[in-house]
Short mmCIF file of C-alpha atoms and ligand atoms in Angstrom, two decimals:
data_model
loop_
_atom_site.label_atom_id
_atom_site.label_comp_id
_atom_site.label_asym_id
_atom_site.label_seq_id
_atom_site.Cartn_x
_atom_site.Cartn_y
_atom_site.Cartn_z
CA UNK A 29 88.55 109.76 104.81
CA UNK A 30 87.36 113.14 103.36
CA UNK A 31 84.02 114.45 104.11
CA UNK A 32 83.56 115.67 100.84
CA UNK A 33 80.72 115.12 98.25
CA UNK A 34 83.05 116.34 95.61
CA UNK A 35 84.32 112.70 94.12
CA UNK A 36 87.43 114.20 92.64
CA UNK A 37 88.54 115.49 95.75
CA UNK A 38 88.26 111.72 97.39
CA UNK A 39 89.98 110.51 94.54
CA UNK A 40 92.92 113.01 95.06
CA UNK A 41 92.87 112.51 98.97
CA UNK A 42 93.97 108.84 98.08
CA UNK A 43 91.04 107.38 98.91
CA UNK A 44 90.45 106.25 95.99
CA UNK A 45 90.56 102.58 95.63
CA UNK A 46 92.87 100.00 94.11
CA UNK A 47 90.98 98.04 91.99
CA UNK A 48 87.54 98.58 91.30
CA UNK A 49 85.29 96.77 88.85
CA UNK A 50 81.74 98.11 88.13
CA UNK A 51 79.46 95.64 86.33
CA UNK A 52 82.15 93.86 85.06
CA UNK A 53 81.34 91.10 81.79
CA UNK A 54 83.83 89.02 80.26
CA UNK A 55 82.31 86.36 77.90
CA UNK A 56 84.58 83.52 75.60
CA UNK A 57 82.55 83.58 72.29
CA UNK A 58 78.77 82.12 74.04
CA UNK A 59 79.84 81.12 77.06
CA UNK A 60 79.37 84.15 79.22
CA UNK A 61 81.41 83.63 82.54
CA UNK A 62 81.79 86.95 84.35
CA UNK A 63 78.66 88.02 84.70
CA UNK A 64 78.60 91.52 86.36
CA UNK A 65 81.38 91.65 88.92
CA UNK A 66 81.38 95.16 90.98
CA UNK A 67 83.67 95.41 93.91
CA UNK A 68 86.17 97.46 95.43
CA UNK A 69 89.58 96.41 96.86
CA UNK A 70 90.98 99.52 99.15
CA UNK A 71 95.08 100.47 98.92
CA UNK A 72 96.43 98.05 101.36
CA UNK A 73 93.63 95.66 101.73
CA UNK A 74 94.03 92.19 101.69
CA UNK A 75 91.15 91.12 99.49
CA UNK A 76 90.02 87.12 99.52
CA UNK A 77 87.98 85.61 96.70
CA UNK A 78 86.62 82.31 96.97
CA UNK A 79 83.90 80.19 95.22
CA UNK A 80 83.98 76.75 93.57
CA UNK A 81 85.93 75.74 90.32
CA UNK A 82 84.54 77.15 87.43
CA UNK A 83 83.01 80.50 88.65
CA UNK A 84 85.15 83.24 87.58
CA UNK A 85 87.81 83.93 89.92
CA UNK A 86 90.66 83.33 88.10
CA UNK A 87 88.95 84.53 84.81
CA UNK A 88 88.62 88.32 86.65
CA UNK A 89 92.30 88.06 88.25
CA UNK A 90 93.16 87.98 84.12
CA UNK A 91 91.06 90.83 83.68
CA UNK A 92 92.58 92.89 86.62
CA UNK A 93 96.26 91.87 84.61
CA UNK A 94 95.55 92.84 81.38
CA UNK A 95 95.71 88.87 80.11
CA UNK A 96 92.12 89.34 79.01
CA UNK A 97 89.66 92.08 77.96
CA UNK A 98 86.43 92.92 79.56
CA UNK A 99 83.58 92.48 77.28
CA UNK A 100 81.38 94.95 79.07
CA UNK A 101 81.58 97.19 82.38
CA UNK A 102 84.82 99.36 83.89
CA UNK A 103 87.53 98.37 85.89
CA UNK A 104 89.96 100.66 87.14
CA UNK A 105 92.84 100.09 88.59
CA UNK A 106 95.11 102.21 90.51
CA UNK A 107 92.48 105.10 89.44
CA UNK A 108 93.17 104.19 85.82
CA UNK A 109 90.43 102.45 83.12
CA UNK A 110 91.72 99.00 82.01
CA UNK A 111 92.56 99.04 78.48
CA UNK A 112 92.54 102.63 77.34
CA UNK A 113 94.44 105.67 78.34
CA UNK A 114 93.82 109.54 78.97
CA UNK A 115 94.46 111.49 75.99
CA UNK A 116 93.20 115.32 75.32
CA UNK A 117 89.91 114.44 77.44
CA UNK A 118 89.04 111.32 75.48
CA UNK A 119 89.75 107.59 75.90
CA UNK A 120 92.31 105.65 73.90
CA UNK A 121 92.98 102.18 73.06
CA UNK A 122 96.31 100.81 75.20
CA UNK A 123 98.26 99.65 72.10
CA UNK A 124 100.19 96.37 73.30
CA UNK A 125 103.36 98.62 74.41
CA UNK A 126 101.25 99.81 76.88
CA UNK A 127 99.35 97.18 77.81
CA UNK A 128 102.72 95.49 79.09
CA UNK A 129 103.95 98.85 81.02
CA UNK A 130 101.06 98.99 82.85
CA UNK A 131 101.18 94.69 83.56
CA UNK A 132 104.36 95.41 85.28
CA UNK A 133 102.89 97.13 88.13
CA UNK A 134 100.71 93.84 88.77
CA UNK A 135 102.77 90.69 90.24
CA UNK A 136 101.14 87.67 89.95
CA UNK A 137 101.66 84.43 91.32
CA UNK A 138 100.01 81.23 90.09
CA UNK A 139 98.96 77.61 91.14
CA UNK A 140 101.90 76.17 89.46
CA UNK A 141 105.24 78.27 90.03
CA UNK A 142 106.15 78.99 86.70
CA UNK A 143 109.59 79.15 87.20
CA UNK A 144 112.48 79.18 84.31
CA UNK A 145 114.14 75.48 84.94
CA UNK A 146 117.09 76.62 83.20
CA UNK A 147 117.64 79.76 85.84
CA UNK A 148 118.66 79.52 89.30
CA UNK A 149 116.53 81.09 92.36
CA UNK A 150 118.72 83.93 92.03
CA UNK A 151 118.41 84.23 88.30
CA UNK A 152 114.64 84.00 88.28
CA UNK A 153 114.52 86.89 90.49
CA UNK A 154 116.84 88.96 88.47
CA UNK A 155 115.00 88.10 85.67
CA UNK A 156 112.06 90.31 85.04
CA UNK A 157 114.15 93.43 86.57
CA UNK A 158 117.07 92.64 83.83
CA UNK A 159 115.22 91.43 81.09
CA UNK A 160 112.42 94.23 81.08
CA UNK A 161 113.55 97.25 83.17
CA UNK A 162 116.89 96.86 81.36
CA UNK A 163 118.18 97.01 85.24
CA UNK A 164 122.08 96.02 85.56
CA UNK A 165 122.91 92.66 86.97
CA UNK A 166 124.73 94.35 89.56
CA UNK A 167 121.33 96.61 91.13
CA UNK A 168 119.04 93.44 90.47
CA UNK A 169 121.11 90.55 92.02
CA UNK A 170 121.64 93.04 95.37
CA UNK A 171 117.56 93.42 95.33
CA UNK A 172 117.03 89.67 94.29
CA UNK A 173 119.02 88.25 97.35
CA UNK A 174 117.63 90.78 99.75
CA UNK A 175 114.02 89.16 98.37
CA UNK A 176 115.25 85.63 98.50
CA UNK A 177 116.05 86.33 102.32
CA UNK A 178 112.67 87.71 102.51
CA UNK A 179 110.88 84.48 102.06
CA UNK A 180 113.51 82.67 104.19
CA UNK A 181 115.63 81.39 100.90
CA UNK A 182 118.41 83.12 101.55
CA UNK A 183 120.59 80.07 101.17
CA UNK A 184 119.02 78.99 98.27
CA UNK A 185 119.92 81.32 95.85
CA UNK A 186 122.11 78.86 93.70
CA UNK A 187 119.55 76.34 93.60
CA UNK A 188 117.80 75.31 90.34
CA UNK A 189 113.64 74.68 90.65
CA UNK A 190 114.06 71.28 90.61
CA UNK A 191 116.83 71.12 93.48
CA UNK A 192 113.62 72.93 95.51
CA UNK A 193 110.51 71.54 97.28
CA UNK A 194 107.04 73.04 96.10
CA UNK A 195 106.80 75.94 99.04
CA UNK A 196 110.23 76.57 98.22
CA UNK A 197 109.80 77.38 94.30
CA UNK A 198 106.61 79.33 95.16
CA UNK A 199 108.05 81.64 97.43
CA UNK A 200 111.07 82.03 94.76
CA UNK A 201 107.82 83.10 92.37
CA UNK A 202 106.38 85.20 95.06
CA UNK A 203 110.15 86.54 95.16
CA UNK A 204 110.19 87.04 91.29
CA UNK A 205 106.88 88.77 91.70
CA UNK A 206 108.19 91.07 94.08
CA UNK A 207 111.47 92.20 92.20
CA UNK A 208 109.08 94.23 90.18
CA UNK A 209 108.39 96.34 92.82
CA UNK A 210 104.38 95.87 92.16
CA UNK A 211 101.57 98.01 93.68
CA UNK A 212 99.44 94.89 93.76
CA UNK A 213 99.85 91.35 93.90
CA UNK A 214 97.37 88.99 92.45
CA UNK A 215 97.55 85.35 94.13
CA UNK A 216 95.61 82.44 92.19
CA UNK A 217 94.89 79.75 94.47
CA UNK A 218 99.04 79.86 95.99
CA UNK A 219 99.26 77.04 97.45
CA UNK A 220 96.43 74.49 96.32
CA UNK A 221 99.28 72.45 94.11
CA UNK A 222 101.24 72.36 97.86
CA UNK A 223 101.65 69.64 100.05
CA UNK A 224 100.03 70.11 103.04
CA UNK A 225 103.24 70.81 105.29
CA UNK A 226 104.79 73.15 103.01
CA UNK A 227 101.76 75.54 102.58
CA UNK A 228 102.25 77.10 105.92
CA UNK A 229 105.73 78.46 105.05
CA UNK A 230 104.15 80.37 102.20
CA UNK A 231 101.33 81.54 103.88
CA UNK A 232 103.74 82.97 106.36
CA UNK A 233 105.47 85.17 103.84
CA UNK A 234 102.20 86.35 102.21
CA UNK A 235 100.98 87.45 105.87
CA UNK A 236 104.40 89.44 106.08
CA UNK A 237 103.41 91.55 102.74
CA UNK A 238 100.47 91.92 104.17
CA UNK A 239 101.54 93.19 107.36
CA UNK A 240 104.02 95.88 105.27
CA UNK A 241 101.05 96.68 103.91
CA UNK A 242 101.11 95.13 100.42
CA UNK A 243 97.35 95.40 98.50
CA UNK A 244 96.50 92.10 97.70
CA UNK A 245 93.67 90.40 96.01
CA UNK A 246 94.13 86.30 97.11
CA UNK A 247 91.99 83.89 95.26
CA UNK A 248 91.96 80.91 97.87
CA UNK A 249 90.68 77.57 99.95
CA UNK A 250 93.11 78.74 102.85
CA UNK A 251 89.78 79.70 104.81
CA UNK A 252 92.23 79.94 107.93
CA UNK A 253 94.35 82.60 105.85
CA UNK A 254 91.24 84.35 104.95
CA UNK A 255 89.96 84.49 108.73
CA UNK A 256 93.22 85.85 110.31
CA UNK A 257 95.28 88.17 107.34
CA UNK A 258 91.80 89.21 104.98
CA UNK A 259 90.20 92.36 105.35
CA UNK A 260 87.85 91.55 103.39
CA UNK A 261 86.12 88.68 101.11
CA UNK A 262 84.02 88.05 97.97
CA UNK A 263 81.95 84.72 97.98
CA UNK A 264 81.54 84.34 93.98
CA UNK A 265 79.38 82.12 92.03
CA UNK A 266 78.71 81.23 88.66
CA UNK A 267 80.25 84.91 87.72
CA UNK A 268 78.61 86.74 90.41
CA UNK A 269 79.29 87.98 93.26
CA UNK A 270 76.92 86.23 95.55
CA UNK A 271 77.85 87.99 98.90
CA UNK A 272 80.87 89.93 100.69
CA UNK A 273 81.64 91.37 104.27
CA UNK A 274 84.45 91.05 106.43
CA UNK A 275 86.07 87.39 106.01
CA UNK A 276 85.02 86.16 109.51
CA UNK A 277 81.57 87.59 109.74
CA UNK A 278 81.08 86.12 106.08
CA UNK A 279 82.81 82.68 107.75
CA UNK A 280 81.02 82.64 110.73
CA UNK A 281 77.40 83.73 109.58
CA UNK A 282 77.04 83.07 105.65
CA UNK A 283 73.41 84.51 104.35
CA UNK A 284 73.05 82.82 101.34
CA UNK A 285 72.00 79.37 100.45
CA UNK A 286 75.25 78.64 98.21
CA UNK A 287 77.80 80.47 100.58
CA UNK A 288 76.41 78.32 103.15
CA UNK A 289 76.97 75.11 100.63
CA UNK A 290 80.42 75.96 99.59
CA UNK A 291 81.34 76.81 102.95
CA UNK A 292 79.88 73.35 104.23
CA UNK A 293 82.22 72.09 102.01
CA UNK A 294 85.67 73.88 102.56
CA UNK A 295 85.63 74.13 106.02
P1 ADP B 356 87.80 79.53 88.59
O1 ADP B 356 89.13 80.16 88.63
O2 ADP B 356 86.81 80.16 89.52
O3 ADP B 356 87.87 78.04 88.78
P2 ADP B 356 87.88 80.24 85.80
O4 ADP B 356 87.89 81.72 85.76
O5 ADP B 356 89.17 79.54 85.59
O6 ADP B 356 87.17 79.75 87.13
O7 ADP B 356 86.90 79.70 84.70
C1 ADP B 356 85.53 80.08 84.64
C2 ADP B 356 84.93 79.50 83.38
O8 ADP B 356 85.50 80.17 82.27
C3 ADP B 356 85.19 78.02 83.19
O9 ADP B 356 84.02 77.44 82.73
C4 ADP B 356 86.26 78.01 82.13
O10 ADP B 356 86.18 76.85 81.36
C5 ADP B 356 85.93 79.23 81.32
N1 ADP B 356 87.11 79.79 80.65
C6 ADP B 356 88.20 80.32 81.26
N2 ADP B 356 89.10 80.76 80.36
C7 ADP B 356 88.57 80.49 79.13
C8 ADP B 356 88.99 80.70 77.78
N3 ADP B 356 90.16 81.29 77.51
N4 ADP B 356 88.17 80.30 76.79
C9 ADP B 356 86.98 79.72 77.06
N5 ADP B 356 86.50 79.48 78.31
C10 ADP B 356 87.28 79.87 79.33
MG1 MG B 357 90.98 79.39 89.01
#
């Protein structure tokens, strides 16, 4: 990392980060649910968030996708302010156009898959590249089975959602994610809708993006996941970040109260 006190110069040695939120709000009309987030997630970092139902974390992934606007704070990714744009040295509203551009550079993958039930493996992958980089069939379906083989569905291609088990449709929409060739990946809660045999096979191929070297901010209850493949983790409650580290010193030797609590009861 550069010595430097000059903060540009970090920023144009690459060290600046990924994502970073400083004192991040977001409120529904009263009910004010993300209640000053700040945190960092470095290029390449595989970044864990956990905390019980209800406290924020899939409310902030939303934010870091565009899906909702911040009520108060900055967050930044890939060194750019959410929501507005550079213009002549002032700020400027994204106008929806651009709000979707810059959502393509984010993949997301859900709880529940999410897959088109009318589109086969293949076609789901081909999908987003076709449909919305106006790609040809031809480049897309080459890229899409190369992906499908990726998460060990190579033979599967043909296959409709509902011909697939659970682990197999999410790692189609981990597939689909990937087709957009995203910077970052945003996982919410991956495999909590799994049976319990099938959520190793998709843990498997997010520790393989993580190992290329994928950034990667994984809202989870996979503590195991967390432990080996996270670099670091966020403990959040009730819209706050309650405490952070690296994931097995924050495993191991929780300092707060309600860390401790939720840990007691996850692990
Ligand atoms: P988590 O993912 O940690 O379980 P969420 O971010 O989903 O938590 O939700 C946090 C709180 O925000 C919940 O109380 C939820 O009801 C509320 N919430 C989320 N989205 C909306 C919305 N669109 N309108 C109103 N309340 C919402
Ligand atoms: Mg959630």
């Amino acid at each position: 990392m550069s010595t430097s006190s000059n903060g540009a110069k970090l920023v144009k040695s690459g060290a600046e980060p990924m994502v970073r939120a400083e004192a991040v709000h977001k409120s529904f009309g009263a009910a004010h649910i993300l209640k000053g987030i700040d945190l960092e997630v470095a290029p390449r970092e595989v970044f864990c968030l956990i905390g019980p139902s209800g406290s924020g974390k899939s409310t902030f992934l939303r934010c870091v996708n565009h899906l909702e606007q911040i009520s108060a704070g900055r967050l930044w990714v890939d060194g750019e302010l959410i929501g507005y744009r550079e213009h002549g040295g002032r700020l400027h509203e994204l106008r929806p156009r651009e709000v979707a551009a810059k959502r393509r550079d984010i993949g997301m993958v859900f709880q529940r898959f999410n897959l088109f039930p009318h589109l086969t493996a293949i076609e789901n992958v081909m999908e987003g590249p076709v449909q919305v980089r106006r790609e040809s069939k031809a480049v897309a379906r080459e890229r899409a089975q190369r992906l499908l083989d990726r998460v060990g569905l190579a033979d599967k291609a043909a296959s409709f959602p509902s011909q697939l088990s659970g682990g197999q449709q999410q790692r189609v929409a981990i597939a689909r994610a990937l087709a957009m060739e995203p910077k970052l990946m945003l996982f919410d809660e991956p495999t909590s809708a799994l049976d319990p045999e099938l959520v190793g096979d998709v843990l498997d191929v997010m520790r393989s993006l993580a190992e290329d070297g994928m950034t990667m901010i994984v809202v989870t209850h996979e503590m195991g996941f967390a432990r080996e493949v996270g670099d670091a983790l966020v403990f959040m409650d009730d819209g706050q970040v309650v405490e952070s580290g690296h994931p097995r010193d924050v495993l191991s030797r929780p300092q707060h109260e309600r860390t401790k609590a939720f840990l007691s009861k996850v692990l």
